[in-house]
PDB file of C-alpha atoms in Angstrom:
ATOM      1  CA  MET A   1      95.196  25.736 205.465  1.00 90.00           C
ATOM      2  CA  PRO A   2      92.043  27.480 203.943  1.00 96.00           C
ATOM      3  CA  ASP A   3      92.128  31.331 203.451  1.00 97.00           C
ATOM      4  CA  ILE A   4      89.299  32.277 205.741  1.00 98.00           C
ATOM      5  CA  LEU A   5      89.311  35.995 205.528  1.00 97.00           C
ATOM      6  CA  LEU A   6      86.483  36.445 208.276  1.00 97.00           C
ATOM      7  CA  THR A   7      83.872  34.463 209.952  1.00 98.00           C
ATOM      8  CA  ARG A   8      80.557  36.294 210.631  1.00 97.00           C
ATOM      9  CA  VAL A   9      77.723  35.520 212.964  1.00 98.00           C
ATOM     10  CA  ASP A  10      74.552  36.767 211.165  1.00 96.00           C
ATOM     11  CA  ASN A  11      71.244  35.189 211.894  1.00 95.00           C
ATOM     12  CA  ARG A  12      70.106  36.319 208.477  1.00 94.00           C
ATOM     13  CA  LEU A  13      73.092  34.700 206.892  1.00 95.00           C
ATOM     14  CA  ILE A  14      73.420  36.177 203.483  1.00 93.00           C
ATOM     15  CA  HIS A  15      71.655  39.496 202.732  1.00 90.00           C
ATOM     16  CA  GLY A  16      72.813  42.840 201.210  1.00 83.00           C
ATOM     17  CA  GLN A  17      75.403  43.782 203.852  1.00 79.00           C
ATOM     18  CA  VAL A  18      76.926  40.274 203.729  1.00 82.00           C
ATOM     19  CA  GLY A  19      76.655  39.553 200.013  1.00 83.00           C
ATOM     20  CA  MET A  20      77.775  42.953 198.646  1.00 84.00           C
ATOM     21  CA  THR A  21      79.333  45.197 201.493  1.00 90.00           C
ATOM     22  CA  TRP A  22      81.382  42.636 203.515  1.00 93.00           C
ATOM     23  CA  ALA A  23      82.305  40.370 200.542  1.00 92.00           C
ATOM     24  CA  THR A  24      83.581  43.372 198.495  1.00 91.00           C
ATOM     25  CA  HIS A  25      85.468  44.889 201.565  1.00 93.00           C
ATOM     26  CA  LEU A  26      87.085  41.571 202.278  1.00 95.00           C
ATOM     27  CA  GLY A  27      87.942  40.798 198.675  1.00 94.00           C
ATOM     28  CA  ALA A  28      86.273  37.342 199.112  1.00 95.00           C
ATOM     29  CA  ASN A  29      85.491  35.233 196.111  1.00 96.00           C
ATOM     30  CA  LEU A  30      83.690  32.494 197.963  1.00 96.00           C
ATOM     31  CA  ILE A  31      81.058  32.810 200.586  1.00 96.00           C
ATOM     32  CA  VAL A  32      80.441  29.658 202.614  1.00 98.00           C
ATOM     33  CA  VAL A  33      77.301  29.471 204.589  1.00 98.00           C
ATOM     34  CA  ALA A  34      77.556  26.830 207.394  1.00 98.00           C
ATOM     35  CA  ASN A  35      74.022  26.181 208.398  1.00 98.00           C
ATOM     36  CA  ASP A  36      72.181  22.810 208.706  1.00 97.00           C
ATOM     37  CA  GLU A  37      68.794  24.175 207.752  1.00 96.00           C
ATOM     38  CA  VAL A  38      69.813  26.182 204.639  1.00 97.00           C
ATOM     39  CA  ALA A  39      72.145  23.408 203.323  1.00 97.00           C
ATOM     40  CA  GLY A  40      69.105  21.495 202.379  1.00 96.00           C
ATOM     41  CA  ASP A  41      66.752  24.395 201.283  1.00 97.00           C
ATOM     42  CA  GLU A  42      67.417  25.445 197.538  1.00 96.00           C
ATOM     43  CA  VAL A  43      64.658  28.179 197.829  1.00 97.00           C
ATOM     44  CA  GLN A  44      66.574  29.946 200.627  1.00 96.00           C
ATOM     45  CA  GLN A  45      69.821  29.472 198.766  1.00 96.00           C
ATOM     46  CA  ASN A  46      68.357  31.028 195.679  1.00 94.00           C
ATOM     47  CA  LEU A  47      67.166  34.047 197.518  1.00 93.00           C
ATOM     48  CA  MET A  48      70.503  34.430 199.233  1.00 94.00           C
ATOM     49  CA  ASP A  49      72.369  34.189 195.865  1.00 92.00           C
ATOM     50  CA  MET A  50      70.408  37.181 194.817  1.00 91.00           C
ATOM     51  CA  ALA A  51      72.096  39.264 197.386  1.00 89.00           C
ATOM     52  CA  VAL A  52      75.494  38.308 196.071  1.00 88.00           C
ATOM     53  CA  ALA A  53      74.991  38.677 192.361  1.00 70.00           C
ATOM     54  CA  SER A  54      78.101  37.702 190.621  1.00 76.00           C
ATOM     55  CA  MET A  55      80.654  39.059 193.094  1.00 78.00           C
ATOM     56  CA  ALA A  56      81.420  35.820 194.688  1.00 91.00           C
ATOM     57  CA  GLU A  57      80.498  32.112 194.556  1.00 95.00           C
ATOM     58  CA  THR A  58      78.483  30.581 197.215  1.00 96.00           C
ATOM     59  CA  ARG A  59      78.363  27.211 198.974  1.00 97.00           C
ATOM     60  CA  TYR A  60      75.749  26.065 201.352  1.00 98.00           C
ATOM     61  CA  PHE A  61      77.025  23.322 203.730  1.00 98.00           C
ATOM     62  CA  THR A  62      75.968  21.742 206.930  1.00 98.00           C
ATOM     63  CA  ILE A  63      78.190  22.436 209.870  1.00 98.00           C
ATOM     64  CA  GLN A  64      79.618  18.914 209.712  1.00 98.00           C
ATOM     65  CA  LYS A  65      80.278  19.131 205.832  1.00 98.00           C
ATOM     66  CA  THR A  66      81.960  22.474 206.498  1.00 98.00           C
ATOM     67  CA  ILE A  67      84.236  20.738 209.082  1.00 98.00           C
ATOM     68  CA  ASP A  68      84.815  17.832 206.603  1.00 98.00           C
ATOM     69  CA  VAL A  69      85.697  19.916 203.444  1.00 98.00           C
ATOM     70  CA  ILE A  70      86.953  23.417 204.492  1.00 97.00           C
ATOM     71  CA  ASN A  71      90.561  22.282 204.581  1.00 96.00           C
ATOM     72  CA  LEU A  72      90.217  21.135 200.951  1.00 96.00           C
ATOM     73  CA  ALA A  73      89.835  24.658 199.777  1.00 96.00           C
ATOM     74  CA  GLY A  74      92.169  25.835 197.088  1.00 95.00           C
ATOM     75  CA  ASP A  75      94.709  28.564 197.383  1.00 95.00           C
ATOM     76  CA  TRP A  76      92.625  30.674 194.986  1.00 96.00           C
ATOM     77  CA  GLN A  77      89.681  30.576 197.175  1.00 97.00           C
ATOM     78  CA  HIS A  78      89.438  33.630 199.574  1.00 97.00           C
ATOM     79  CA  ILE A  79      86.535  32.552 201.834  1.00 98.00           C
ATOM     80  CA  PHE A  80      84.084  34.598 203.818  1.00 97.00           C
ATOM     81  CA  LEU A  81      82.433  32.021 206.191  1.00 98.00           C
ATOM     82  CA  VAL A  82      78.935  32.884 207.576  1.00 98.00           C
ATOM     83  CA  VAL A  83      77.217  31.199 210.474  1.00 98.00           C
ATOM     84  CA  LYS A  84      73.909  31.834 212.222  1.00 97.00           C
ATOM     85  CA  THR A  85      74.997  31.634 215.857  1.00 97.00           C
ATOM     86  CA  PRO A  86      78.152  31.958 218.060  1.00 98.00           C
ATOM     87  CA  GLN A  87      77.506  28.173 218.934  1.00 98.00           C
ATOM     88  CA  ASP A  88      78.003  27.175 215.336  1.00 98.00           C
ATOM     89  CA  ALA A  89      81.119  29.092 215.109  1.00 98.00           C
ATOM     90  CA  LEU A  90      82.414  27.320 218.344  1.00 98.00           C
ATOM     91  CA  ARG A  91      81.510  23.969 216.924  1.00 98.00           C
ATOM     92  CA  LEU A  92      83.436  24.660 213.737  1.00 98.00           C
ATOM     93  CA  ALA A  93      86.511  25.922 215.660  1.00 98.00           C
ATOM     94  CA  GLU A  94      86.443  23.051 218.137  1.00 98.00           C
ATOM     95  CA  ASN A  95      86.544  20.687 215.045  1.00 98.00           C
ATOM     96  CA  GLY A  96      89.494  22.239 213.367  1.00 97.00           C
ATOM     97  CA  VAL A  97      88.099  24.984 211.259  1.00 98.00           C
ATOM     98  CA  PRO A  98      90.721  27.734 211.560  1.00 97.00           C
ATOM     99  CA  ILE A  99      88.804  30.758 212.687  1.00 98.00           C
ATOM    100  CA  ARG A 100      91.000  33.753 213.515  1.00 97.00           C
ATOM    101  CA  VAL A 101      88.614  36.480 213.557  1.00 97.00           C
ATOM    102  CA  LEU A 102      84.778  36.360 214.424  1.00 98.00           C
ATOM    103  CA  ASN A 103      82.656  39.288 213.443  1.00 97.00           C
ATOM    104  CA  ILE A 104      79.302  39.451 215.251  1.00 97.00           C
ATOM    105  CA  GLY A 105      76.943  41.495 213.266  1.00 94.00           C
ATOM    106  CA  ASN A 106      73.334  40.361 213.692  1.00 94.00           C
ATOM    107  CA  MET A 107      71.880  38.445 216.556  1.00 96.00           C
ATOM    108  CA  HIS A 108      68.186  39.421 216.815  1.00 94.00           C
ATOM    109  CA  PHE A 109      66.436  39.995 220.036  1.00 95.00           C
ATOM    110  CA  SER A 110      64.218  37.224 221.303  1.00 94.00           C
ATOM    111  CA  GLU A 111      62.842  36.224 224.707  1.00 94.00           C
ATOM    112  CA  GLY A 112      65.689  35.546 227.188  1.00 94.00           C
ATOM    113  CA  LYS A 113      68.188  37.624 225.338  1.00 96.00           C
ATOM    114  CA  LYS A 114      69.704  40.988 226.474  1.00 96.00           C
ATOM    115  CA  GLN A 115      70.231  43.639 223.706  1.00 96.00           C
ATOM    116  CA  VAL A 116      73.836  44.805 223.866  1.00 94.00           C
ATOM    117  CA  THR A 117      73.937  46.808 220.543  1.00 94.00           C
ATOM    118  CA  SER A 118      71.200  47.878 218.031  1.00 93.00           C
ATOM    119  CA  THR A 119      71.685  44.620 216.119  1.00 94.00           C
ATOM    120  CA  ILE A 120      73.140  42.200 218.755  1.00 96.00           C
ATOM    121  CA  SER A 121      71.262  40.419 221.515  1.00 97.00           C
ATOM    122  CA  VAL A 122      72.655  37.575 223.513  1.00 97.00           C
ATOM    123  CA  ASP A 123      71.795  35.048 226.216  1.00 97.00           C
ATOM    124  CA  GLU A 124      73.935  33.046 228.625  1.00 97.00           C
ATOM    125  CA  ASP A 125      74.678  30.228 225.954  1.00 97.00           C
ATOM    126  CA  ASP A 126      75.766  33.004 223.483  1.00 97.00           C
ATOM    127  CA  LYS A 127      78.056  34.365 226.079  1.00 97.00           C
ATOM    128  CA  LYS A 128      79.565  30.939 226.952  1.00 98.00           C
ATOM    129  CA  ALA A 129      80.187  30.298 223.250  1.00 98.00           C
ATOM    130  CA  ILE A 130      81.951  33.627 222.757  1.00 98.00           C
ATOM    131  CA  ARG A 131      83.919  33.284 225.886  1.00 97.00           C
ATOM    132  CA  ARG A 132      85.243  29.847 224.693  1.00 98.00           C
ATOM    133  CA  LEU A 133      86.077  31.187 221.328  1.00 98.00           C
ATOM    134  CA  MET A 134      88.081  34.035 222.918  1.00 97.00           C
ATOM    135  CA  ASP A 135      89.903  31.311 225.153  1.00 97.00           C
ATOM    136  CA  MET A 136      90.779  29.567 221.988  1.00 97.00           C
ATOM    137  CA  GLY A 137      92.518  32.792 220.623  1.00 97.00           C
ATOM    138  CA  VAL A 138      89.769  33.892 218.257  1.00 97.00           C
ATOM    139  CA  ARG A 139      89.608  37.672 218.033  1.00 96.00           C
ATOM    140  CA  ILE A 140      85.944  38.791 218.414  1.00 97.00           C
ATOM    141  CA  GLU A 141      84.760  42.048 216.848  1.00 96.00           C
ATOM    142  CA  LEU A 142      81.177  43.458 217.041  1.00 97.00           C
ATOM    143  CA  ARG A 143      80.214  45.622 213.991  1.00 94.00           C
ATOM    144  CA  LYS A 144      77.431  45.649 211.418  1.00 94.00           C
ATOM    145  CA  VAL A 145      79.222  46.868 208.335  1.00 94.00           C
ATOM    146  CA  PRO A 146      82.983  47.332 207.643  1.00 95.00           C
ATOM    147  CA  SER A 147      82.665  51.290 207.931  1.00 94.00           C
ATOM    148  CA  ASP A 148      81.488  51.045 211.488  1.00 94.00           C
ATOM    149  CA  SER A 149      83.852  51.378 214.432  1.00 94.00           C
ATOM    150  CA  VAL A 150      84.471  48.080 216.171  1.00 94.00           C
ATOM    151  CA  ILE A 151      82.542  47.813 219.570  1.00 93.00           C
ATOM    152  CA  PRO A 152      84.702  46.246 222.249  1.00 91.00           C
ATOM    153  CA  VAL A 153      83.566  42.579 222.941  1.00 94.00           C
ATOM    154  CA  GLU A 154      83.426  43.446 226.560  1.00 92.00           C
ATOM    155  CA  LYS A 155      80.016  44.954 225.842  1.00 90.00           C
ATOM    156  CA  ILE A 156      78.497  41.421 225.596  1.00 92.00           C
ATOM    157  CA  PHE A 157      79.497  40.741 229.061  1.00 91.00           C
ATOM    158  CA  GLU A 158      78.220  43.828 230.770  1.00 83.00           C
TER     159      GLU A 158
END
């Protein structure tokens, strides 16, 4: 079983908060980004790698490749898994990726979404995915950085 320390929803994927603050806090030595677009975009990968420096290795996989290879992780790999949407996290979980804790950090506002915290906006599809993850036993936490207090997930459903 892979040692997935935390899975995070962040529509920016890797940036300073993820690459430095969260990875250090978790003790992660591998950040896996599961995103179909970024998996094939070396320019975006290189930009994201700059936010990590040498603190951890990075891998950029499609959602399907993550499903296919995550269980091959070695015992020495302490993984911080980053996805763009709750729907991506749900697809991973429904296909055998052992997600125990899902941190929702950044989901930007766009048309059709309701802002529930300063950094999280959701629509009905997001709510359905989050509810399904909860039904699967995944613990959901809302917070931007490790030093923030956890906001109750119920805030999403108000």
